[in-house]
Amino acid sequence: QVQLVESGGGLVQAGGSLRLSCAASGSISSIQLMGWYRQAPGKQRELVTTITNSGSTNYIDSVKGRFTISRDNAKNTVYLQMNSLKPEDTAVYYCYVLAGTILPSAYWGQGTQVTVSS
């Protein structure tokens, strides 16, 4: 089992920045992948970015060049630095972890609201 606690959401004007944090606890040695999903009102949850244990990253096209995912393995924490925010980035952001050695399972944070005003 992995527990995730998020922080850092809020209200920001377009063009501004926010940084989200997600601290993991529990069976952290089994973590294979960390990332962030988001869900905007009336839309399906979408995978925004992931980072592997080796530090390889992936991003959806709409956030490339604006968002940066990173992780601090000593603190078992993953971050999402969001710059040049746009109103269409408004969503609830969920931390995501894939953990487990034999049959990996997905774990989710509680979600944090990011609202970008125009």
Tab-separated table of C-alpha atoms in Angstrom:
chain	number	residue	atom	x	y	z
A	1	GLN	CA	0.000	0.000	0.000
A	2	VAL	CA	1.113	3.513	-0.829
A	3	GLN	CA	-0.372	6.668	0.660
A	4	LEU	CA	-0.129	9.960	-1.212
A	5	VAL	CA	-0.619	13.476	0.138
A	6	GLU	CA	-0.777	16.378	-2.278
A	7	SER	CA	-0.349	20.076	-1.760
A	8	GLY	CA	0.174	23.244	-3.745
A	9	GLY	CA	-2.955	23.914	-5.755
A	10	GLY	CA	-4.710	27.251	-5.888
A	11	LEU	CA	-5.918	30.153	-7.968
A	12	VAL	CA	-3.560	31.908	-10.352
A	13	GLN	CA	-3.883	34.293	-13.270
A	14	ALA	CA	-3.075	33.180	-16.786
A	15	GLY	CA	0.661	33.256	-17.345
A	16	GLY	CA	1.379	32.525	-13.716
A	17	SER	CA	3.012	29.558	-12.047
A	18	LEU	CA	2.199	26.962	-9.435
A	19	ARG	CA	4.073	24.020	-7.992
A	20	LEU	CA	2.329	20.882	-6.845
A	21	SER	CA	3.879	18.417	-4.431
A	22	CYS	CA	2.983	14.839	-3.627
A	23	ALA	CA	4.571	12.978	-0.737
A	24	ALA	CA	4.457	9.196	-0.760
A	25	SER	CA	4.559	6.897	2.248
A	26	GLY	CA	4.054	3.211	2.896
A	27	SER	CA	5.480	0.649	0.472
A	28	ILE	CA	7.609	3.208	-1.302
A	29	SER	CA	10.310	0.724	-2.253
A	30	SER	CA	7.870	-0.862	-4.713
A	31	ILE	CA	7.166	2.358	-6.598
A	32	GLN	CA	7.846	1.991	-10.307
A	33	LEU	CA	6.357	5.145	-11.724
A	34	MET	CA	5.066	8.489	-10.468
A	35	GLY	CA	3.031	11.064	-12.276
A	36	TRP	CA	0.140	13.460	-12.433
A	37	TYR	CA	-3.322	13.188	-13.895
A	38	ARG	CA	-5.874	15.962	-14.178
A	39	GLN	CA	-9.604	16.145	-14.619
A	40	ALA	CA	-11.375	19.230	-15.856
A	41	PRO	CA	-15.115	19.743	-15.307
A	42	GLY	CA	-17.129	17.591	-17.677
A	43	LYS	CA	-14.037	15.877	-19.061
A	44	GLN	CA	-12.330	12.557	-18.549
A	45	ARG	CA	-9.261	12.270	-16.378
A	46	GLU	CA	-6.125	12.558	-18.493
A	47	LEU	CA	-2.537	11.619	-17.842
A	48	VAL	CA	-0.424	14.759	-17.846
A	49	THR	CA	3.078	13.542	-17.096
A	50	THR	CA	5.081	10.658	-15.661
A	51	ILE	CA	8.568	10.078	-14.315
A	52	THR	CA	10.267	6.735	-13.914
A	53	ASN	CA	12.637	5.651	-11.162
A	54	SER	CA	15.524	6.418	-13.512
A	55	GLY	CA	14.215	9.921	-14.157
A	56	SER	CA	12.788	9.477	-17.645
A	57	THR	CA	9.842	11.768	-18.236
A	58	ASN	CA	6.863	12.004	-20.552
A	59	TYR	CA	4.371	14.815	-21.105
A	60	ILE	CA	1.208	15.345	-23.051
A	61	ASP	CA	1.686	17.754	-25.925
A	62	SER	CA	-0.426	20.515	-24.413
A	63	VAL	CA	1.958	20.998	-21.454
A	64	LYS	CA	5.330	20.380	-23.098
A	65	GLY	CA	7.667	23.269	-22.475
A	66	ARG	CA	5.476	24.641	-19.673
A	67	PHE	CA	5.264	21.871	-17.076
A	68	THR	CA	8.160	20.039	-15.457
A	69	ILE	CA	7.897	16.907	-13.364
A	70	SER	CA	10.636	16.034	-10.910
A	71	ARG	CA	11.142	13.815	-7.914
A	72	ASP	CA	13.164	13.840	-4.737
A	73	ASN	CA	13.806	10.213	-3.889
A	74	ALA	CA	15.204	11.093	-0.478
A	75	LYS	CA	11.891	12.728	0.423
A	76	ASN	CA	9.732	10.281	-1.573
A	77	THR	CA	8.124	13.289	-3.176
A	78	VAL	CA	7.171	14.137	-6.728
A	79	TYR	CA	6.683	17.694	-7.918
A	80	LEU	CA	4.921	19.353	-10.802
A	81	GLN	CA	6.171	22.806	-11.701
A	82	MET	CA	3.590	24.519	-13.871
A	83	ASN	CA	4.585	27.692	-15.704
A	84	SER	CA	2.804	29.860	-18.256
A	85	LEU	CA	-0.505	28.523	-17.015
A	86	LYS	CA	-3.548	28.810	-19.240
A	87	PRO	CA	-7.256	28.765	-18.377
A	88	GLU	CA	-7.502	25.364	-20.058
A	89	ASP	CA	-5.139	23.987	-17.419
A	90	THR	CA	-7.895	24.457	-14.861
A	91	ALA	CA	-8.626	21.055	-13.339
A	92	VAL	CA	-8.283	18.897	-10.287
A	93	TYR	CA	-4.782	17.453	-10.349
A	94	TYR	CA	-4.166	13.985	-8.957
A	95	CYS	CA	-0.862	12.501	-7.991
A	96	TYR	CA	-0.441	8.995	-9.358
A	97	VAL	CA	1.854	6.154	-8.397
A	98	LEU	CA	2.281	2.726	-9.918
A	99	ALA	CA	3.657	0.399	-7.288
A	100	GLY	CA	4.119	-3.289	-6.711
A	101	THR	CA	6.588	-5.868	-7.907
A	102	ILE	CA	4.500	-8.805	-9.112
A	103	LEU	CA	1.190	-7.153	-9.986
A	104	PRO	CA	1.565	-3.359	-9.934
A	105	SER	CA	-1.341	-1.322	-8.669
A	106	ALA	CA	-2.274	2.311	-9.148
A	107	TYR	CA	-2.554	4.680	-6.216
A	108	TRP	CA	-4.011	8.183	-6.223
A	109	GLY	CA	-3.719	11.306	-4.167
A	110	GLN	CA	-6.775	13.129	-2.903
A	111	GLY	CA	-6.602	15.711	-5.668
A	112	THR	CA	-5.818	19.400	-5.569
A	113	GLN	CA	-7.689	22.124	-7.430
A	114	VAL	CA	-5.818	24.320	-9.877
A	115	THR	CA	-7.780	27.261	-11.239
A	116	VAL	CA	-6.341	29.581	-13.866
A	117	SER	CA	-8.223	32.811	-14.463
A	118	SER	CA	-8.097	34.663	-17.761
